[in-house]
Amino acid sequence: MAPTLKASESGLARIQRAKNEKGWRVGDGEWLVEASKILEPEKNWFLGGPYADGCSQTTWNRFLRGQAIGTAAFQAFCQILGLNWQEVVERNPIDTGSPDSQQTANSRTDWGEAPDVSIFYGRTGELAELKQWVVDDKCRLVAIYGTGGIGKTSLAAKFAQQIQNEFEFVIWRSLSNAPTRAQLLASLLGFLSDRQPPEPNVSHMLDFLRTHRTLVILDGVETLLAAGQPAGKYRDEYQDYAELFKIAAQSDHKSCFLLTGTEKSKEIALWEGKTSPVRSFKLKGLETTAAWEILRERELVEEAEWANLIDRYGGHPLALRIVSATIEEVFANKASDFLRETTFLGEIREVLAQQLQRLSELEKKVMYQLALARVPVSRTGLRESISSCVSGEELTEALKSLGWRSLIETLTEDGEALFTLLPVVRKYVINQNS
Ligand SMILES: Nc1ncnc2c1ncn2[C@@H]1O[C@H](COP(=O)(O)OP(=O)(O)OP(=O)(O)O)[C@@H](O)[C@H]1O
Ligand SMILES: [Mg+2]
């Protein structure tokens, strides 16, 4: 069992401060190269890895969250931050025996591929509402859904971190590789059971949810859902997930499943309600002050233009990260020069392409009409602009489906529902059709 170390509470604050002072950017991995040079100085190290033994993005994330990591990596990370490791280490280190699981004061946690959210802005309203649902109202199934890159995974990670002590167990699993239900259950029960894991079936899972208050976070549920037909249906080979979510939602237990995804599943849409133990949270762009912080990270100049920039991208955090990097690299940090150009999409395209390729033909038509309209449009207005061979029922189905896919925004004006697109989505749709 390899010895491990973790930071004390005050040590963690010093680590965060030192990291911010270094000005390292999220995702560039410079720290891993630096730490690898200390751990294995005889080798040449490059960005992108692989890095020295015991040194990885996951280890770094654990270190920043104050979780136990290998002694050598802990000491190297402190060194690159200019800190004396003995001054930041927790006096009674916990030896977890497993690199991915950890016992904290009140809960056992397995953060899987959860991202590092030490840099996270705003969302206080969203975090408070989620806390109300999960901690106070004891909801059993909560889904955070929203457009690609809007910040679902980050919000779920921040939230789970903040409330972890309310649960005996916290476990995070990414569904990006589309595990079968049996694989997922085996992975969950493998961590949750102390002894030989039981058969990976839903009744064993339910036993656990009943006896131990557990928070299970499943990130990216859209991988389980079918493309090319109305939103919310499972792909053929993932139909059995419906039973797992039904049990999570409707059985009597004391745990919570927190899901994130670009699409809402049919079950959640059916069961959710203001007082129901099943709720869904549609995530929108960042508020201006939080979006401002993203731009500040890049030291852009001309603050007077930033509000325009945030508005043009609807506070979409991934878009703002991409455009601020582009402004720094290509526009000498000047937002005004960038804003004179047409709306730049860069890597956002790939995120949106993945989401839009899932649409049915009618949904694509609706998106195009909404993009052309530029202003919010009513259902009647849409019906007039789309060919007459589309029935009212088909159009209703398509609008509902696009809402579940977080691709259209709905507002009400004079008692009438109007539909529109986020600015980045509009730009993408126009580009695709021109
Ligand atoms: N509150 C925030 N503060 C700072 N950065 C944020 C915030 N929310 C999201 N981001 C950044 O925006 C980017 C996208 O966030 P995230 O991966 O959480 O989005 P997502 O909705 O889960 O995307 P996807 O649909 O691709 O899964 C990340 O680089 C993340 O660091
Ligand atoms: Mg995500």
Coordinates of C-alpha atoms and ligand atoms in Angstrom, one line a residue:
M1 CA 0.0 0.0 0.0
A2 CA 1.8 3.2 -1.2
P3 CA 2.0 6.0 1.4
T4 CA 0.0 9.1 0.6
L5 CA -0.2 12.7 1.7
K6 CA -2.9 15.3 1.6
A7 CA -3.0 19.0 2.3
S8 CA -4.4 20.4 5.5
E9 CA -7.3 23.0 5.2
S10 CA -4.9 25.9 5.6
G11 CA -2.4 24.2 3.4
L12 CA -5.0 23.9 0.7
A13 CA -5.7 27.6 0.8
R14 CA -1.9 28.3 0.4
I15 CA -1.8 25.8 -2.5
Q16 CA -4.7 27.6 -4.3
R17 CA -3.1 31.0 -3.7
A18 CA 0.3 29.8 -5.0
K19 CA -1.3 28.3 -8.1
N20 CA -3.2 31.4 -8.9
E21 CA -0.1 33.5 -8.5
K22 CA 1.7 31.3 -11.0
G23 CA -0.9 32.3 -13.6
W24 CA -1.1 28.7 -14.9
R25 CA -4.1 28.2 -17.1
V26 CA -6.7 25.5 -16.8
G27 CA -5.9 22.7 -19.2
D28 CA -2.4 23.6 -20.3
G29 CA -0.6 21.0 -18.0
E30 CA 2.6 23.0 -17.5
W31 CA 2.6 21.9 -13.9
L32 CA 2.8 18.3 -14.8
V33 CA 5.9 18.9 -16.9
E34 CA 7.5 20.8 -14.1
A35 CA 6.7 18.1 -11.5
S36 CA 7.9 15.4 -13.9
K37 CA 11.3 17.2 -14.1
I38 CA 11.6 17.0 -10.4
L39 CA 10.5 13.4 -10.1
E40 CA 12.6 12.0 -13.0
P41 CA 15.1 14.7 -13.9
E42 CA 17.1 12.5 -16.2
K43 CA 14.3 12.4 -18.8
N44 CA 12.9 15.0 -21.3
W45 CA 9.3 16.0 -20.5
F46 CA 6.8 17.6 -22.9
L47 CA 3.4 19.0 -22.6
G48 CA 0.7 16.5 -23.4
G49 CA 2.3 13.7 -21.4
P50 CA 2.8 10.9 -20.5
Y51 CA 4.3 12.4 -17.4
A52 CA 6.4 10.9 -14.6
D53 CA 5.2 7.9 -12.7
G54 CA 2.4 8.8 -10.2
C55 CA 2.0 12.2 -11.8
S56 CA -1.1 12.9 -13.9
Q57 CA -3.9 15.3 -14.5
T58 CA -6.1 13.2 -12.1
T59 CA -3.4 13.3 -9.4
W60 CA -3.0 17.0 -9.8
N61 CA -6.8 17.5 -9.5
R62 CA -6.9 15.4 -6.4
F63 CA -4.0 17.4 -4.9
L64 CA -5.9 20.7 -5.6
R65 CA -9.0 19.3 -3.9
G66 CA -7.0 18.4 -0.8
Q67 CA -7.3 14.6 -1.5
A68 CA -4.6 12.1 -0.7
I69 CA -2.0 11.5 -3.4
G70 CA 1.4 9.7 -3.6
T71 CA 4.1 11.2 -1.3
A72 CA 6.6 11.9 -4.1
A73 CA 4.0 13.6 -6.3
F74 CA 2.7 15.6 -3.3
Q75 CA 6.3 16.8 -2.5
A76 CA 7.0 17.7 -6.2
F77 CA 3.7 19.6 -6.6
C78 CA 4.5 21.6 -3.5
Q79 CA 8.0 22.3 -4.8
I80 CA 6.8 23.7 -8.2
L81 CA 4.4 26.0 -6.3
G82 CA 7.3 27.2 -4.2
L83 CA 5.8 25.8 -1.0
N84 CA 7.4 23.8 1.8
W85 CA 5.4 20.5 1.7
Q86 CA 5.8 20.1 5.5
E87 CA 4.0 23.4 6.0
V88 CA 0.9 22.4 3.9
V89 CA 0.6 18.7 4.7
E90 CA -2.2 17.3 6.9
R91 CA -0.6 16.1 10.1
N92 CA -2.5 12.7 10.2
P93 CA -2.3 11.6 6.6
I94 CA -4.9 9.0 5.5
D95 CA -3.6 6.1 3.6
T96 CA -6.4 5.2 1.3
G97 CA -4.7 2.3 -0.4
S98 CA -6.5 3.2 -3.6
P99 CA -5.5 6.2 -5.8
D100 CA -9.1 6.9 -6.8
S101 CA -11.0 6.6 -3.5
Q102 CA -10.7 8.5 -0.3
Q103 CA -12.2 8.6 3.1
T104 CA -12.9 12.1 4.3
A105 CA -14.3 13.2 7.7
N106 CA -17.9 12.1 7.0
S107 CA -17.9 10.5 3.6
R108 CA -16.1 8.1 1.3
T109 CA -15.6 9.7 -2.1
D110 CA -14.5 8.5 -5.6
W111 CA -14.3 11.4 -7.9
G112 CA -13.6 9.4 -11.0
E113 CA -13.0 11.8 -13.9
A114 CA -14.5 14.8 -12.2
P115 CA -12.8 18.0 -13.4
D116 CA -10.7 20.3 -11.3
V117 CA -13.0 23.2 -10.3
S118 CA -10.6 25.2 -8.2
I119 CA -11.2 27.9 -10.8
F120 CA -15.0 28.4 -10.9
Y121 CA -16.9 31.6 -11.1
G122 CA -20.4 32.6 -10.1
R123 CA -23.4 30.2 -10.2
T124 CA -24.2 31.0 -6.6
G125 CA -27.9 31.0 -7.4
E126 CA -27.7 27.6 -9.2
L127 CA -25.6 26.1 -6.4
A128 CA -28.1 27.3 -3.8
E129 CA -31.1 25.9 -5.7
L130 CA -29.4 22.5 -6.2
K131 CA -28.6 22.4 -2.5
Q132 CA -32.2 23.1 -1.7
W133 CA -33.3 20.2 -3.9
V134 CA -30.7 17.7 -2.9
V135 CA -30.0 18.4 0.8
D136 CA -33.2 20.1 2.1
D137 CA -35.9 18.5 -0.2
K138 CA -34.0 15.1 -0.4
C139 CA -34.6 14.7 -4.1
R140 CA -33.7 11.3 -5.4
L141 CA -33.0 12.2 -9.1
V142 CA -31.8 15.5 -10.3
A143 CA -30.8 16.3 -13.9
I144 CA -28.7 19.3 -14.9
Y145 CA -29.1 19.8 -18.6
G146 CA -28.1 22.4 -21.1
T147 CA -26.3 23.2 -24.4
G148 CA -22.8 21.7 -25.0
G149 CA -20.1 23.6 -23.1
I150 CA -22.5 25.6 -21.0
G151 CA -20.9 24.4 -17.8
K152 CA -22.9 21.4 -16.6
T153 CA -20.0 19.2 -15.6
S154 CA -18.2 22.0 -13.8
L155 CA -21.4 22.9 -11.9
A156 CA -22.0 19.3 -10.9
A157 CA -18.4 18.9 -9.7
K158 CA -18.5 22.2 -7.7
F159 CA -21.9 21.3 -6.2
A160 CA -20.8 17.7 -5.3
Q161 CA -17.7 19.0 -3.7
Q162 CA -19.6 21.6 -1.6
I163 CA -22.2 19.1 -0.2
Q164 CA -20.1 15.9 0.0
N165 CA -20.3 15.8 3.7
E166 CA -24.1 15.4 3.6
F167 CA -23.5 12.0 2.2
E168 CA -21.8 8.8 3.4
F169 CA -20.6 8.0 -0.1
V170 CA -20.0 10.2 -3.2
I171 CA -19.2 8.6 -6.5
W172 CA -18.6 10.3 -9.9
R173 CA -18.8 8.4 -13.1
S174 CA -18.5 9.8 -16.6
L175 CA -20.7 8.2 -19.2
S176 CA -18.7 9.5 -22.1
N177 CA -17.6 6.0 -23.1
A178 CA -21.2 4.8 -23.0
P179 CA -20.8 2.0 -20.5
T180 CA -23.6 -0.7 -20.5
R181 CA -25.7 -0.7 -17.4
A182 CA -24.0 -3.8 -16.2
Q183 CA -20.6 -2.2 -16.6
L184 CA -21.7 1.0 -14.8
L185 CA -23.3 -1.0 -11.9
A186 CA -20.2 -3.1 -11.6
S187 CA -18.1 0.0 -11.3
L188 CA -20.4 1.7 -8.8
L189 CA -20.8 -1.4 -6.6
G190 CA -17.1 -2.2 -6.9
F191 CA -16.4 1.1 -5.1
L192 CA -19.4 1.1 -2.8
S193 CA -19.1 -2.4 -1.3
D194 CA -16.5 -3.1 1.3
R195 CA -16.5 -6.8 0.6
Q196 CA -16.6 -8.7 -2.7
P197 CA -18.9 -6.6 -4.9
P198 CA -22.3 -8.3 -5.4
E199 CA -23.7 -9.1 -8.8
P200 CA -24.1 -5.8 -10.7
N201 CA -27.9 -5.7 -10.8
V202 CA -30.3 -2.9 -9.9
S203 CA -31.7 -4.7 -6.8
H204 CA -28.2 -4.7 -5.2
M205 CA -27.8 -1.1 -6.1
L206 CA -31.1 -0.3 -4.6
D207 CA -30.1 -2.1 -1.3
F208 CA -27.1 0.2 -1.1
L209 CA -29.1 3.3 -1.9
R210 CA -31.5 2.4 1.0
T211 CA -28.9 1.6 3.6
H212 CA -26.3 4.3 2.8
R213 CA -27.0 7.9 1.9
T214 CA -25.1 8.0 -1.4
L215 CA -24.6 10.7 -4.1
V216 CA -24.1 9.1 -7.5
I217 CA -23.1 11.6 -10.2
L218 CA -23.4 10.4 -13.8
D219 CA -21.9 12.9 -16.2
G220 CA -23.0 13.0 -19.9
V221 CA -26.2 10.9 -20.0
E222 CA -26.8 12.0 -23.7
T223 CA -24.5 9.1 -24.7
L224 CA -27.3 6.7 -23.7
L225 CA -29.9 8.5 -25.8
A226 CA -30.8 7.9 -29.4
A227 CA -30.1 10.4 -32.2
G228 CA -32.2 11.2 -35.2
Q229 CA -35.5 10.9 -33.5
P230 CA -37.4 12.9 -31.0
A231 CA -35.3 13.6 -27.9
G232 CA -35.3 11.6 -24.7
K233 CA -35.4 8.0 -26.0
Y234 CA -32.7 5.5 -25.0
R235 CA -30.5 3.9 -27.7
D236 CA -31.6 0.2 -28.2
E237 CA -28.7 -1.2 -26.2
Y238 CA -29.2 1.2 -23.3
Q239 CA -32.9 0.7 -22.7
D240 CA -32.2 -1.0 -19.4
Y241 CA -30.9 2.3 -18.0
A242 CA -34.6 3.3 -17.8
E243 CA -35.1 0.8 -15.1
L244 CA -32.2 2.1 -13.1
F245 CA -33.4 5.6 -13.3
K246 CA -36.9 4.5 -12.5
I247 CA -35.7 2.8 -9.3
A248 CA -33.6 5.9 -8.4
A249 CA -36.6 8.1 -8.9
Q250 CA -39.5 6.1 -7.6
S251 CA -38.3 3.6 -5.0
D252 CA -38.0 4.5 -1.4
H253 CA -34.4 5.1 -0.6
K254 CA -32.2 7.9 1.0
S255 CA -29.7 8.6 -1.8
C256 CA -29.6 10.8 -4.9
F257 CA -28.6 10.4 -8.5
L258 CA -27.3 13.6 -10.1
L259 CA -27.2 13.5 -13.9
T260 CA -25.8 15.9 -16.4
G261 CA -26.4 15.9 -20.1
T262 CA -27.3 17.9 -23.2
E263 CA -30.6 16.1 -23.3
K264 CA -33.3 15.3 -20.9
S265 CA -34.5 11.7 -20.8
K266 CA -38.2 10.9 -21.3
E267 CA -38.5 9.5 -17.7
I268 CA -37.2 12.7 -16.1
A269 CA -39.5 14.8 -18.2
L270 CA -42.5 12.7 -17.1
W271 CA -41.7 12.5 -13.4
E272 CA -40.2 15.9 -12.7
G273 CA -42.1 18.5 -10.8
K274 CA -41.7 21.4 -8.3
T275 CA -42.5 19.2 -5.4
S276 CA -41.5 15.8 -6.9
P277 CA -38.3 14.0 -5.8
V278 CA -37.3 14.3 -9.4
R279 CA -36.3 17.7 -10.7
S280 CA -34.4 19.0 -13.7
F281 CA -32.3 22.1 -13.9
K282 CA -31.8 23.9 -17.3
L283 CA -28.5 25.5 -17.2
K284 CA -28.0 28.9 -18.9
G285 CA -25.0 31.1 -19.6
L286 CA -22.9 32.6 -16.9
E287 CA -24.0 35.9 -15.3
T288 CA -22.0 38.9 -16.5
T289 CA -19.8 39.2 -13.4
A290 CA -18.7 35.5 -13.6
A291 CA -18.2 35.7 -17.4
W292 CA -16.1 38.8 -16.7
E293 CA -13.7 36.7 -14.6
I294 CA -13.1 34.3 -17.5
L295 CA -12.0 37.2 -19.7
R296 CA -9.9 38.7 -16.9
E297 CA -7.9 35.4 -16.7
R298 CA -6.5 36.2 -20.2
E299 CA -5.6 39.8 -19.4
L300 CA -7.6 41.2 -22.3
V301 CA -7.6 45.0 -22.6
E302 CA -10.5 47.4 -23.4
E303 CA -12.9 46.4 -20.6
A304 CA -15.5 48.6 -22.1
E305 CA -15.9 46.1 -24.9
W306 CA -16.2 43.0 -22.6
A307 CA -19.9 43.4 -22.0
N308 CA -20.5 43.2 -25.8
L309 CA -18.3 40.1 -26.0
I310 CA -20.2 38.4 -23.2
D311 CA -23.5 39.3 -24.7
R312 CA -22.5 38.1 -28.2
Y313 CA -21.7 34.7 -26.7
G314 CA -24.6 34.6 -24.3
G315 CA -22.3 34.1 -21.3
H316 CA -21.4 30.6 -22.7
P317 CA -18.3 29.8 -20.6
L318 CA -16.6 27.5 -23.2
A319 CA -17.2 30.0 -26.0
L320 CA -15.7 32.7 -23.8
R321 CA -12.7 30.7 -23.0
I322 CA -12.1 29.9 -26.6
V323 CA -12.6 33.5 -27.9
S324 CA -10.6 35.1 -25.1
A325 CA -7.7 32.8 -26.0
T326 CA -8.1 33.7 -29.7
I327 CA -8.2 37.5 -28.8
E328 CA -5.0 37.1 -26.9
E329 CA -3.2 35.1 -29.6
V330 CA -4.4 36.8 -32.7
F331 CA -5.8 40.2 -31.8
A332 CA -3.1 41.4 -29.4
N333 CA -5.6 41.2 -26.5
K334 CA -8.0 43.7 -28.0
A335 CA -11.6 42.8 -27.9
S336 CA -12.7 45.6 -30.2
D337 CA -10.7 44.3 -33.2
F338 CA -12.2 40.9 -32.6
L339 CA -15.7 42.2 -32.3
R340 CA -15.5 43.9 -35.6
E341 CA -15.1 40.5 -37.2
T342 CA -18.0 38.1 -37.7
T343 CA -18.9 35.9 -34.6
F344 CA -16.0 33.5 -34.3
L345 CA -16.8 29.9 -33.3
G346 CA -13.5 28.0 -33.4
E347 CA -13.6 24.8 -31.3
I348 CA -17.1 25.5 -30.2
R349 CA -18.1 24.1 -33.6
E350 CA -17.2 20.6 -32.6
V351 CA -19.2 20.7 -29.4
L352 CA -22.3 22.0 -31.3
A353 CA -21.8 19.7 -34.3
Q354 CA -22.0 16.7 -31.9
Q355 CA -25.2 18.0 -30.5
L356 CA -26.8 19.1 -33.7
Q357 CA -26.1 15.9 -35.6
R358 CA -28.6 14.2 -33.3
L359 CA -31.5 16.1 -34.6
S360 CA -34.4 14.8 -36.8
E361 CA -34.9 16.4 -40.2
L362 CA -37.8 18.5 -39.0
E363 CA -35.8 19.6 -35.9
K364 CA -33.1 20.8 -38.3
K365 CA -35.6 22.8 -40.3
V366 CA -37.0 24.4 -37.2
M367 CA -33.5 25.4 -36.0
Y368 CA -32.8 26.9 -39.4
Q369 CA -35.9 29.0 -39.4
L370 CA -35.2 30.2 -35.9
A371 CA -31.7 31.1 -36.9
L372 CA -32.9 33.1 -39.9
A373 CA -35.6 34.9 -37.9
R374 CA -33.0 36.5 -35.6
V375 CA -35.9 37.5 -33.2
P376 CA -38.0 35.2 -31.1
V377 CA -40.8 33.5 -33.1
S378 CA -44.1 32.1 -32.1
R379 CA -45.3 28.5 -33.0
T380 CA -47.7 30.0 -35.5
G381 CA -45.0 32.1 -37.1
L382 CA -42.8 29.0 -37.4
R383 CA -45.6 27.0 -38.9
E384 CA -45.9 29.7 -41.6
S385 CA -42.2 29.8 -42.4
I386 CA -41.8 26.0 -42.5
S387 CA -43.5 24.1 -45.4
S388 CA -47.2 23.4 -45.0
C389 CA -46.8 19.6 -45.1
V390 CA -45.7 19.7 -41.5
S391 CA -48.7 19.1 -39.2
G392 CA -49.3 21.0 -36.0
E393 CA -48.6 17.9 -34.0
E394 CA -45.3 17.3 -35.7
L395 CA -44.2 20.9 -35.1
T396 CA -45.2 20.6 -31.4
E397 CA -43.2 17.4 -31.0
A398 CA -40.2 19.0 -32.7
L399 CA -40.3 22.1 -30.4
K400 CA -40.7 19.9 -27.3
S401 CA -37.8 17.8 -28.4
L402 CA -35.5 20.8 -29.1
G403 CA -36.3 22.1 -25.7
W404 CA -35.3 18.8 -24.1
R405 CA -32.1 19.0 -26.1
S406 CA -31.4 22.4 -24.7
L407 CA -31.1 23.9 -28.1
I408 CA -34.0 26.4 -28.1
E409 CA -34.8 29.0 -25.5
T410 CA -38.4 29.7 -24.7
L411 CA -39.8 33.0 -23.5
T412 CA -43.4 34.3 -23.0
E413 CA -44.6 37.5 -24.4
D414 CA -48.3 38.7 -24.0
G415 CA -49.2 35.2 -22.9
E416 CA -47.7 33.6 -26.0
A417 CA -44.7 31.3 -26.1
L418 CA -41.8 32.5 -28.3
F419 CA -38.8 30.4 -29.4
T420 CA -35.3 31.6 -30.1
L421 CA -31.7 30.3 -30.2
L422 CA -28.6 31.1 -28.1
P423 CA -26.3 33.5 -30.1
V424 CA -23.6 30.9 -30.7
V425 CA -26.1 28.2 -31.8
R426 CA -27.7 30.7 -34.3
K427 CA -24.3 31.5 -35.7
Y428 CA -23.4 27.8 -36.1
V429 CA -26.7 27.0 -37.8
I430 CA -26.4 29.8 -40.2
N431 CA -22.8 28.8 -41.1
Q432 CA -23.9 25.2 -41.7
N433 CA -26.6 26.2 -44.1
S434 CA -24.8 28.8 -46.1
Ligands
LIG1 N1 -18.6 28.6 -13.5 C1 -17.5 28.5 -14.3 N2 -16.4 29.3 -14.1 C2 -15.3 29.1 -14.9 N3 -15.2 28.3 -15.9 C3 -16.3 27.6 -16.2 C4 -17.5 27.6 -15.4 N4 -18.4 26.8 -16.0 C5 -17.8 26.2 -17.0 N5 -16.5 26.7 -17.2 C6 -15.6 26.3 -18.2 O1 -16.3 26.1 -19.5 C7 -15.9 25.0 -20.1 C8 -17.0 24.0 -20.4 O2 -17.5 23.6 -19.1 P1 -18.1 22.1 -18.9 O3 -17.2 21.1 -19.4 O4 -18.5 22.1 -17.5 O5 -19.4 22.2 -19.8 P2 -20.5 21.1 -20.2 O6 -21.8 21.8 -20.2 O7 -20.3 20.0 -19.2 O8 -20.0 20.7 -21.6 P3 -20.4 19.3 -22.4 O9 -21.8 19.5 -22.9 O10 -19.4 19.3 -23.6 O11 -20.3 18.2 -21.5 C9 -14.8 24.4 -19.3 O12 -13.5 24.8 -19.8 C10 -15.0 25.0 -17.9 O13 -13.8 25.1 -17.2
MG2 MG -19.9 17.9 -19.6

